[in-house]
mmCIF file of C-alpha atoms in Angstrom:
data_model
loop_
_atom_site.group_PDB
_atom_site.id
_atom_site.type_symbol
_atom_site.label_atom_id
_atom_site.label_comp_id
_atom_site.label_asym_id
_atom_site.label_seq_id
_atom_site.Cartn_x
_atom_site.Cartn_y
_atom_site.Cartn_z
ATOM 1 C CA UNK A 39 -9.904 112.093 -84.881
ATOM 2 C CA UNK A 40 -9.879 108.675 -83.423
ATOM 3 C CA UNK A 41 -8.634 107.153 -86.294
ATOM 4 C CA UNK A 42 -5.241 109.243 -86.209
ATOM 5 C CA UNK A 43 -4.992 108.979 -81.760
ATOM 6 C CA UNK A 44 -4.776 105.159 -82.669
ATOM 7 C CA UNK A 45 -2.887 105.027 -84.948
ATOM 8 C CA UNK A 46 0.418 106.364 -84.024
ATOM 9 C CA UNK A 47 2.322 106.481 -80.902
ATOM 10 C CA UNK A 48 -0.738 106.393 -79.290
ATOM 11 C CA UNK A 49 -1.516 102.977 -79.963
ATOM 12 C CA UNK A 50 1.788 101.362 -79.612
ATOM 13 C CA UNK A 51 1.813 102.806 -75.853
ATOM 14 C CA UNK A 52 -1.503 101.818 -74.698
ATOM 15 C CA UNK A 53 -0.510 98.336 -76.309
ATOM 16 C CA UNK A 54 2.542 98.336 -74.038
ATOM 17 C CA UNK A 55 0.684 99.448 -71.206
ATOM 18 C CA UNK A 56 -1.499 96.748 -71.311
ATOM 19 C CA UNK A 57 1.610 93.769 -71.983
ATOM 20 C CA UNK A 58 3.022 95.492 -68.514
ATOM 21 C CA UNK A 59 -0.200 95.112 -66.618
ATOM 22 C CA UNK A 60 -1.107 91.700 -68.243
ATOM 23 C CA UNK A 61 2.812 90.639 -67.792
ATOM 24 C CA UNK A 62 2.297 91.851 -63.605
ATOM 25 C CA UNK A 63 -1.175 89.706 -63.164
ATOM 26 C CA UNK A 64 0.509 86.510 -64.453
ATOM 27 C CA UNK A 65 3.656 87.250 -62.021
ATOM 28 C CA UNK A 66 1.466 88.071 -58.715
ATOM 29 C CA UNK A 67 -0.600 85.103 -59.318
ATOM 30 C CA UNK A 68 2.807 83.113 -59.158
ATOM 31 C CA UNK A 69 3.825 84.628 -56.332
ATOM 32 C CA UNK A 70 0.542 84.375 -54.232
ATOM 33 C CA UNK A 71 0.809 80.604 -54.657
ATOM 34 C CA UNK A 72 4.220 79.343 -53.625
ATOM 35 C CA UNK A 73 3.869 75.676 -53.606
ATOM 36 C CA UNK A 74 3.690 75.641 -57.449
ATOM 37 C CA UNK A 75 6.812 76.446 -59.934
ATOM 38 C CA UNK A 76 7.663 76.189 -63.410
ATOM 39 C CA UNK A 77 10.878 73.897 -63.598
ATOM 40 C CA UNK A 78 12.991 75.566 -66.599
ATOM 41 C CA UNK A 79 16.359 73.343 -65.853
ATOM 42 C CA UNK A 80 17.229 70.827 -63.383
ATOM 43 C CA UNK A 81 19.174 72.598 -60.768
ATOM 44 C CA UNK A 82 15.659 73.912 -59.704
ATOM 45 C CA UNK A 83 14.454 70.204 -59.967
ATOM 46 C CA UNK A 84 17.551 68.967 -57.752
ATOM 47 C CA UNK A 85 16.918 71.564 -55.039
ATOM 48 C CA UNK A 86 13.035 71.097 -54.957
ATOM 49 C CA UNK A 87 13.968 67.307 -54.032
ATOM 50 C CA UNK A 88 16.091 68.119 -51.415
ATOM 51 C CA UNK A 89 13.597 71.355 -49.374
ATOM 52 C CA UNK A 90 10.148 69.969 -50.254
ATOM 53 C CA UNK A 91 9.290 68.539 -46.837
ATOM 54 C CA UNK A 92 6.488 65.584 -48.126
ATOM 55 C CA UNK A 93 5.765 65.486 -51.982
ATOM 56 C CA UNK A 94 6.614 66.430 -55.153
ATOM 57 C CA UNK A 95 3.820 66.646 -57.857
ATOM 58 C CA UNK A 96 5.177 67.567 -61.489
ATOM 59 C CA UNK A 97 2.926 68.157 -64.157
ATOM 60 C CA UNK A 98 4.882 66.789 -67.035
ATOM 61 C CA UNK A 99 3.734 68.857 -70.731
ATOM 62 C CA UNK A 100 5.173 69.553 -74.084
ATOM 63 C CA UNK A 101 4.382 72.572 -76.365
ATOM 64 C CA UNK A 102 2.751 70.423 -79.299
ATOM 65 C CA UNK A 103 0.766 69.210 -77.041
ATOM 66 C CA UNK A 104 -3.208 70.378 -76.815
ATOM 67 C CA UNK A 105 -4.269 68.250 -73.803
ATOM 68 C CA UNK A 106 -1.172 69.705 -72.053
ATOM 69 C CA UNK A 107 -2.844 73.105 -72.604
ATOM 70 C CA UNK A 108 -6.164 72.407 -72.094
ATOM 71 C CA UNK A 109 -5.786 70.486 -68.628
ATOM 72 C CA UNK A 110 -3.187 72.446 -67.289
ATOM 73 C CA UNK A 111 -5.307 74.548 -65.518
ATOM 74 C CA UNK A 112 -6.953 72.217 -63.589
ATOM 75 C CA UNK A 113 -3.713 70.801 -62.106
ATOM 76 C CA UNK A 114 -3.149 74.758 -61.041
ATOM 77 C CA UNK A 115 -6.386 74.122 -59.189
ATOM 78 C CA UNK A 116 -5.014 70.677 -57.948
ATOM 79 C CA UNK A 117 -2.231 72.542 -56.531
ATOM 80 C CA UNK A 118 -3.963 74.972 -54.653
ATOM 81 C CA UNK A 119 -5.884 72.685 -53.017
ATOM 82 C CA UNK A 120 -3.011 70.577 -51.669
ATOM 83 C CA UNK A 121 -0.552 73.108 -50.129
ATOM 84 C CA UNK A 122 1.325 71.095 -47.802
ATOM 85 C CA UNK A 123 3.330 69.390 -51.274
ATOM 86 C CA UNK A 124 5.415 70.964 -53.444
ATOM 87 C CA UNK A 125 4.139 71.194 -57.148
ATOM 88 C CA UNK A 126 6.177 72.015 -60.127
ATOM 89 C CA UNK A 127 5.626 72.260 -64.171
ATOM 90 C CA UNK A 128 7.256 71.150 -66.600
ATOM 91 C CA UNK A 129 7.767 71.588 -70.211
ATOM 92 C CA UNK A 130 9.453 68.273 -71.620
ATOM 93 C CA UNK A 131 11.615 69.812 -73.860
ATOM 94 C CA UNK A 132 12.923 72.976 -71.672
ATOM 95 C CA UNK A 133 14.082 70.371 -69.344
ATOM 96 C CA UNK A 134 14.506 66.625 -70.860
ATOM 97 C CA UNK A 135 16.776 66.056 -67.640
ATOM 98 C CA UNK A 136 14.040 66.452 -65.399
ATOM 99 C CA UNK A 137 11.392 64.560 -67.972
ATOM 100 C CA UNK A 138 14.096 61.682 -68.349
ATOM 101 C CA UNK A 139 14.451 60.955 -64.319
ATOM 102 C CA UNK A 140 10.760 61.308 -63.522
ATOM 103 C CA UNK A 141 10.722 58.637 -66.262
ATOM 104 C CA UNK A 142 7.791 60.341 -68.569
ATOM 105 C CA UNK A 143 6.621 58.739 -71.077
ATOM 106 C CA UNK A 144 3.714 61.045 -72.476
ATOM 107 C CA UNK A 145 2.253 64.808 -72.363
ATOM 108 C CA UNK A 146 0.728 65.811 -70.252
ATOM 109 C CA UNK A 147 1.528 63.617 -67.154
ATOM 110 C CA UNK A 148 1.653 63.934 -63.693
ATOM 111 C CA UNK A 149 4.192 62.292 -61.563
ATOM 112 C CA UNK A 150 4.136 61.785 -57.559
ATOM 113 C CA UNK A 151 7.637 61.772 -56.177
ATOM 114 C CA UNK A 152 6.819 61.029 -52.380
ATOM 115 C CA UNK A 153 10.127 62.542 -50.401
ATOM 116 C CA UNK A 154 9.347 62.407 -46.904
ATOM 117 C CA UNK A 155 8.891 59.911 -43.951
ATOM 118 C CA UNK A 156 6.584 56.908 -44.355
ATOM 119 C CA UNK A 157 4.266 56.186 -41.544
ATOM 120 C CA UNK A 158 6.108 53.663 -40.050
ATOM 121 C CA UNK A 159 9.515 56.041 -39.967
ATOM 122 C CA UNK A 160 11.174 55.110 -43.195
ATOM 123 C CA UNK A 161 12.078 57.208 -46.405
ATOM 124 C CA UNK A 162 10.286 57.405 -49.235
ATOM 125 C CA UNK A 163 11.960 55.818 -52.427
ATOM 126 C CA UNK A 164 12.254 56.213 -55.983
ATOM 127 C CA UNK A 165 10.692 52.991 -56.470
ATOM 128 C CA UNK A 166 7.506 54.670 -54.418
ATOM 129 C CA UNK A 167 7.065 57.039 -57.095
ATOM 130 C CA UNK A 168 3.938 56.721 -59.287
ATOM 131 C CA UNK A 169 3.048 58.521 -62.514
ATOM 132 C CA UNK A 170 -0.088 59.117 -64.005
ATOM 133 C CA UNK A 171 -0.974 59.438 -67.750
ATOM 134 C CA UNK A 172 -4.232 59.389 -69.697
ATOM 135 C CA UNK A 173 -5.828 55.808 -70.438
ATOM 136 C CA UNK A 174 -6.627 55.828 -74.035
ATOM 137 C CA UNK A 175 -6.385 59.549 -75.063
ATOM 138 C CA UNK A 176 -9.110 60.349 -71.701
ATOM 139 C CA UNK A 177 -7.307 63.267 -70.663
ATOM 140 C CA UNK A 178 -10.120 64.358 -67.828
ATOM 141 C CA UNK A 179 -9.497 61.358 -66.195
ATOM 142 C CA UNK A 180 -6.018 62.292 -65.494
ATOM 143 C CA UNK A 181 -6.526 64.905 -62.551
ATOM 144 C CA UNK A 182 -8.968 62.945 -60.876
ATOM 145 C CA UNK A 183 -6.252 59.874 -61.028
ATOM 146 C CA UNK A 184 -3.850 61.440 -59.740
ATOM 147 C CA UNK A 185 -5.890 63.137 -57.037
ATOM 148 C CA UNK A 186 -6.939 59.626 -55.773
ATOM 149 C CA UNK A 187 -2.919 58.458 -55.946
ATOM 150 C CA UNK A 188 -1.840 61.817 -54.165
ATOM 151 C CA UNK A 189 -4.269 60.482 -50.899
ATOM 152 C CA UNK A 190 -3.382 57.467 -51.031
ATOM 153 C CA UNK A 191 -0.097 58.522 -49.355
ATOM 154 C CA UNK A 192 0.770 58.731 -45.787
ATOM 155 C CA UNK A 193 3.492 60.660 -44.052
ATOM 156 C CA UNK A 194 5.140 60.484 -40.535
ATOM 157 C CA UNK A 195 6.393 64.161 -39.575
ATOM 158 C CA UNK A 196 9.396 65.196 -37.984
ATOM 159 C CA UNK A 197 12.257 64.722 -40.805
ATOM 160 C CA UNK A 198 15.000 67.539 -40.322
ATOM 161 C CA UNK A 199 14.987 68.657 -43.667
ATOM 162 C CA UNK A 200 18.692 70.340 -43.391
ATOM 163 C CA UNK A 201 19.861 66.465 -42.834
ATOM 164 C CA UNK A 202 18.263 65.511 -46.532
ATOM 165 C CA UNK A 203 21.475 65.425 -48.830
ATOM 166 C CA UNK A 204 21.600 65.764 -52.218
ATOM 167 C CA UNK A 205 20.436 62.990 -55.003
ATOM 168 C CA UNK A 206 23.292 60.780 -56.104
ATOM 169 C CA UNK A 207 23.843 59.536 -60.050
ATOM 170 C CA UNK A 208 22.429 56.159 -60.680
ATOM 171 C CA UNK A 209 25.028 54.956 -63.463
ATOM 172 C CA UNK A 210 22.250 51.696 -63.568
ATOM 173 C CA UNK A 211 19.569 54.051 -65.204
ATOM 174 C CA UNK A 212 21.115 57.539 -66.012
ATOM 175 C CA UNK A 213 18.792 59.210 -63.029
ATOM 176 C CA UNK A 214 18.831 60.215 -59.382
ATOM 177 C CA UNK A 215 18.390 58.271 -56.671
ATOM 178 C CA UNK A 216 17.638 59.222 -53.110
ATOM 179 C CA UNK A 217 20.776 59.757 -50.588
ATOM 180 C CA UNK A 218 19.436 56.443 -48.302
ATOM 181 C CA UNK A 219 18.732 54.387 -51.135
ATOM 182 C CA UNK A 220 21.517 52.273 -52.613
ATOM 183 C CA UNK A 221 21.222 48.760 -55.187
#
Protein backbone atom coordinates (compact mmCIF):
# COMPACT_ATOMS: atom_id res chain seq x y z
CA UNK A 1 0.00 0.00 0.00
CA UNK A 2 2.75 2.42 0.64
CA UNK A 3 4.57 1.52 -2.18
CA UNK A 4 1.68 2.61 -4.69
CA UNK A 5 0.64 6.18 -2.22
CA UNK A 6 4.35 7.08 -3.19
CA UNK A 7 4.56 6.44 -6.07
CA UNK A 8 2.15 8.40 -8.05
CA UNK A 9 0.66 11.72 -7.68
CA UNK A 10 1.16 11.32 -4.28
CA UNK A 11 4.71 11.71 -4.29
CA UNK A 12 5.18 14.37 -6.80
CA UNK A 13 2.82 16.65 -4.46
CA UNK A 14 4.35 16.11 -1.19
CA UNK A 15 7.71 16.77 -3.18
CA UNK A 16 6.24 20.12 -4.23
CA UNK A 17 4.97 20.82 -0.98
CA UNK A 18 8.10 20.60 0.52
CA UNK A 19 10.15 22.92 -2.55
CA UNK A 20 7.23 25.61 -1.46
CA UNK A 21 7.97 25.45 2.22
CA UNK A 22 11.81 25.05 1.74
CA UNK A 23 11.56 27.91 -1.17
CA UNK A 24 9.46 30.30 1.84
CA UNK A 25 12.29 29.59 4.73
CA UNK A 26 15.11 30.76 2.40
CA UNK A 27 12.89 33.99 1.42
CA UNK A 28 11.85 34.98 5.21
CA UNK A 29 15.33 34.55 6.30
CA UNK A 30 16.16 37.27 3.56
CA UNK A 31 13.71 39.36 4.55
CA UNK A 32 14.30 39.26 8.41
CA UNK A 33 17.81 40.54 7.70
CA UNK A 34 17.74 43.63 5.53
CA UNK A 35 21.21 44.87 5.58
CA UNK A 36 22.33 41.90 3.40
CA UNK A 37 21.39 41.41 -0.53
CA UNK A 38 22.33 39.36 -3.32
CA UNK A 39 23.58 41.83 -6.13
CA UNK A 40 22.27 40.08 -9.52
CA UNK A 41 23.17 43.30 -11.89
CA UNK A 42 24.57 46.59 -11.25
CA UNK A 43 21.69 48.92 -11.10
CA UNK A 44 21.18 47.32 -7.58
CA UNK A 45 25.00 47.90 -7.02
CA UNK A 46 24.67 51.70 -8.22
CA UNK A 47 21.72 52.40 -5.92
CA UNK A 48 23.22 50.55 -2.81
CA UNK A 49 26.20 53.20 -3.24
CA UNK A 50 24.15 56.00 -3.29
CA UNK A 51 21.31 54.94 0.13
CA UNK A 52 23.79 52.96 2.25
CA UNK A 53 24.43 55.61 4.90
CA UNK A 54 28.28 54.27 6.16
CA UNK A 55 29.62 51.02 4.40
CA UNK A 56 29.37 48.74 1.87
CA UNK A 57 30.69 45.12 2.47
CA UNK A 58 30.44 42.78 -0.74
CA UNK A 59 31.25 39.34 -0.52
CA UNK A 60 32.74 38.76 -3.90
CA UNK A 61 32.16 34.57 -5.09
CA UNK A 62 32.02 32.57 -8.21
CA UNK A 63 30.08 29.27 -8.76
CA UNK A 64 33.31 27.02 -9.38
CA UNK A 65 34.38 28.11 -6.52
CA UNK A 66 34.35 25.69 -3.15
CA UNK A 67 35.80 28.19 -0.62
CA UNK A 68 33.11 30.61 -1.93
CA UNK A 69 30.60 28.00 -0.72
CA UNK A 70 32.04 26.86 2.18
CA UNK A 71 32.76 30.40 3.85
CA UNK A 72 29.86 32.05 2.72
CA UNK A 73 28.04 31.43 5.61
CA UNK A 74 30.13 32.88 7.93
CA UNK A 75 30.12 36.28 6.16
CA UNK A 76 26.03 35.87 6.61
CA UNK A 77 27.03 35.76 10.26
CA UNK A 78 29.48 38.75 9.70
CA UNK A 79 26.60 40.59 8.46
CA UNK A 80 24.34 40.14 11.13
CA UNK A 81 26.54 41.21 13.49
CA UNK A 82 27.31 44.58 11.89
CA UNK A 83 23.87 46.08 11.03
CA UNK A 84 24.57 49.61 10.81
CA UNK A 85 26.52 48.74 7.01
CA UNK A 86 25.07 47.63 4.15
CA UNK A 87 26.22 44.08 2.94
CA UNK A 88 25.70 42.63 -0.42
CA UNK A 89 26.72 39.20 -2.41
CA UNK A 90 27.94 38.69 -5.24
CA UNK A 91 28.37 36.09 -7.80
CA UNK A 92 31.34 37.21 -10.21
CA UNK A 93 29.92 36.10 -13.18
CA UNK A 94 26.04 37.23 -12.69
CA UNK A 95 27.49 40.60 -12.38
CA UNK A 96 31.23 41.14 -13.87
CA UNK A 97 30.25 44.99 -13.77
CA UNK A 98 30.04 45.05 -10.21
CA UNK A 99 33.22 42.42 -9.78
CA UNK A 100 35.22 44.70 -12.35
CA UNK A 101 34.70 48.19 -10.24
CA UNK A 102 35.19 46.66 -6.81
CA UNK A 103 38.40 45.62 -8.60
CA UNK A 104 38.28 41.65 -7.56
CA UNK A 105 40.76 39.76 -8.24
CA UNK A 106 39.83 36.26 -6.63
CA UNK A 107 36.75 34.11 -5.16
CA UNK A 108 35.68 34.49 -2.61
CA UNK A 109 36.64 38.08 -1.51
CA UNK A 110 35.37 40.62 0.50
CA UNK A 111 35.60 44.22 -0.34
CA UNK A 112 35.00 47.39 2.09
CA UNK A 113 33.65 50.31 0.14
CA UNK A 114 33.54 53.01 3.03
CA UNK A 115 30.68 55.69 1.70
CA UNK A 116 30.08 57.94 4.42
CA UNK A 117 31.70 60.87 6.40
CA UNK A 118 35.23 60.48 7.80
CA UNK A 119 35.78 61.62 11.29
CA UNK A 120 37.18 64.70 10.57
CA UNK A 121 34.01 65.68 8.06
CA UNK A 122 35.28 64.51 4.73
CA UNK A 123 33.96 61.79 2.21
CA UNK A 124 35.05 58.62 1.94
CA UNK A 125 36.91 57.74 -1.42
CA UNK A 126 37.42 55.08 -3.77
CA UNK A 127 40.96 55.11 -3.03
CA UNK A 128 39.75 54.29 0.85
CA UNK A 129 38.42 51.14 -0.27
CA UNK A 130 40.18 47.93 0.87
CA UNK A 131 39.65 44.34 -0.25
CA UNK A 132 40.38 41.30 1.38
CA UNK A 133 41.35 37.89 -0.16
CA UNK A 134 42.83 34.70 1.25
CA UNK A 135 46.78 34.66 1.84
CA UNK A 136 47.96 31.53 0.31
CA UNK A 137 44.74 29.46 -0.26
CA UNK A 138 43.86 30.20 3.98
CA UNK A 139 40.39 30.83 3.37
CA UNK A 140 39.40 31.02 7.38
CA UNK A 141 41.55 33.73 7.68
CA UNK A 142 39.52 35.77 5.40
CA UNK A 143 36.46 36.70 7.75
CA UNK A 144 38.50 37.40 10.57
CA UNK A 145 40.61 39.93 8.12
CA UNK A 146 38.14 41.58 7.09
CA UNK A 147 36.42 41.86 10.46
CA UNK A 148 39.61 43.59 11.83
CA UNK A 149 39.60 46.08 8.45
CA UNK A 150 35.72 46.70 8.89
CA UNK A 151 36.75 48.36 12.70
CA UNK A 152 39.31 49.89 11.72
CA UNK A 153 36.97 52.51 10.19
CA UNK A 154 35.57 55.58 11.67
CA UNK A 155 32.56 57.60 10.68
CA UNK A 156 31.30 61.19 11.48
CA UNK A 157 27.31 61.17 11.30
CA UNK A 158 25.08 63.59 9.94
CA UNK A 159 25.48 63.19 5.94
CA UNK A 160 21.98 63.95 4.23
CA UNK A 161 21.86 61.00 2.30
CA UNK A 162 19.20 62.56 -0.37
CA UNK A 163 22.29 65.10 -1.22
CA UNK A 164 24.62 61.83 -2.24
CA UNK A 165 24.42 61.87 -6.19
CA UNK A 166 24.99 59.27 -8.31
CA UNK A 167 28.62 57.62 -9.24
CA UNK A 168 30.15 59.18 -12.32
CA UNK A 169 32.21 56.99 -15.22
CA UNK A 170 35.89 57.06 -14.70
CA UNK A 171 37.02 56.83 -18.52
CA UNK A 172 40.83 56.51 -16.59
CA UNK A 173 39.86 52.94 -15.29
CA UNK A 174 36.43 51.82 -16.78
CA UNK A 175 34.74 52.17 -13.03
CA UNK A 176 32.81 54.54 -10.79
CA UNK A 177 33.99 57.08 -8.93
CA UNK A 178 32.36 58.98 -6.12
CA UNK A 179 30.31 62.35 -7.06
CA UNK A 180 33.12 64.62 -4.83
CA UNK A 181 35.98 62.91 -6.11
CA UNK A 182 37.54 64.11 -9.35
CA UNK A 183 41.56 63.37 -10.90
Amino acid sequence: FWLKCWSGKFARLHCCVLVIAVMAFRLSRRLLQNNLHVLKDAATYEQLKMTSPKMLVGWFSAHFSSASKMYESQFDAMAKSYPQYTFFKCDVDSAPTVAYDAEVDDAPMVVMMPVGLKEDGTHYDKSDWQMVKAPTCKYDKLIPDAKAVIDGYKFKGGEDLSARGPWKFDPLTGGTLPPHQTY
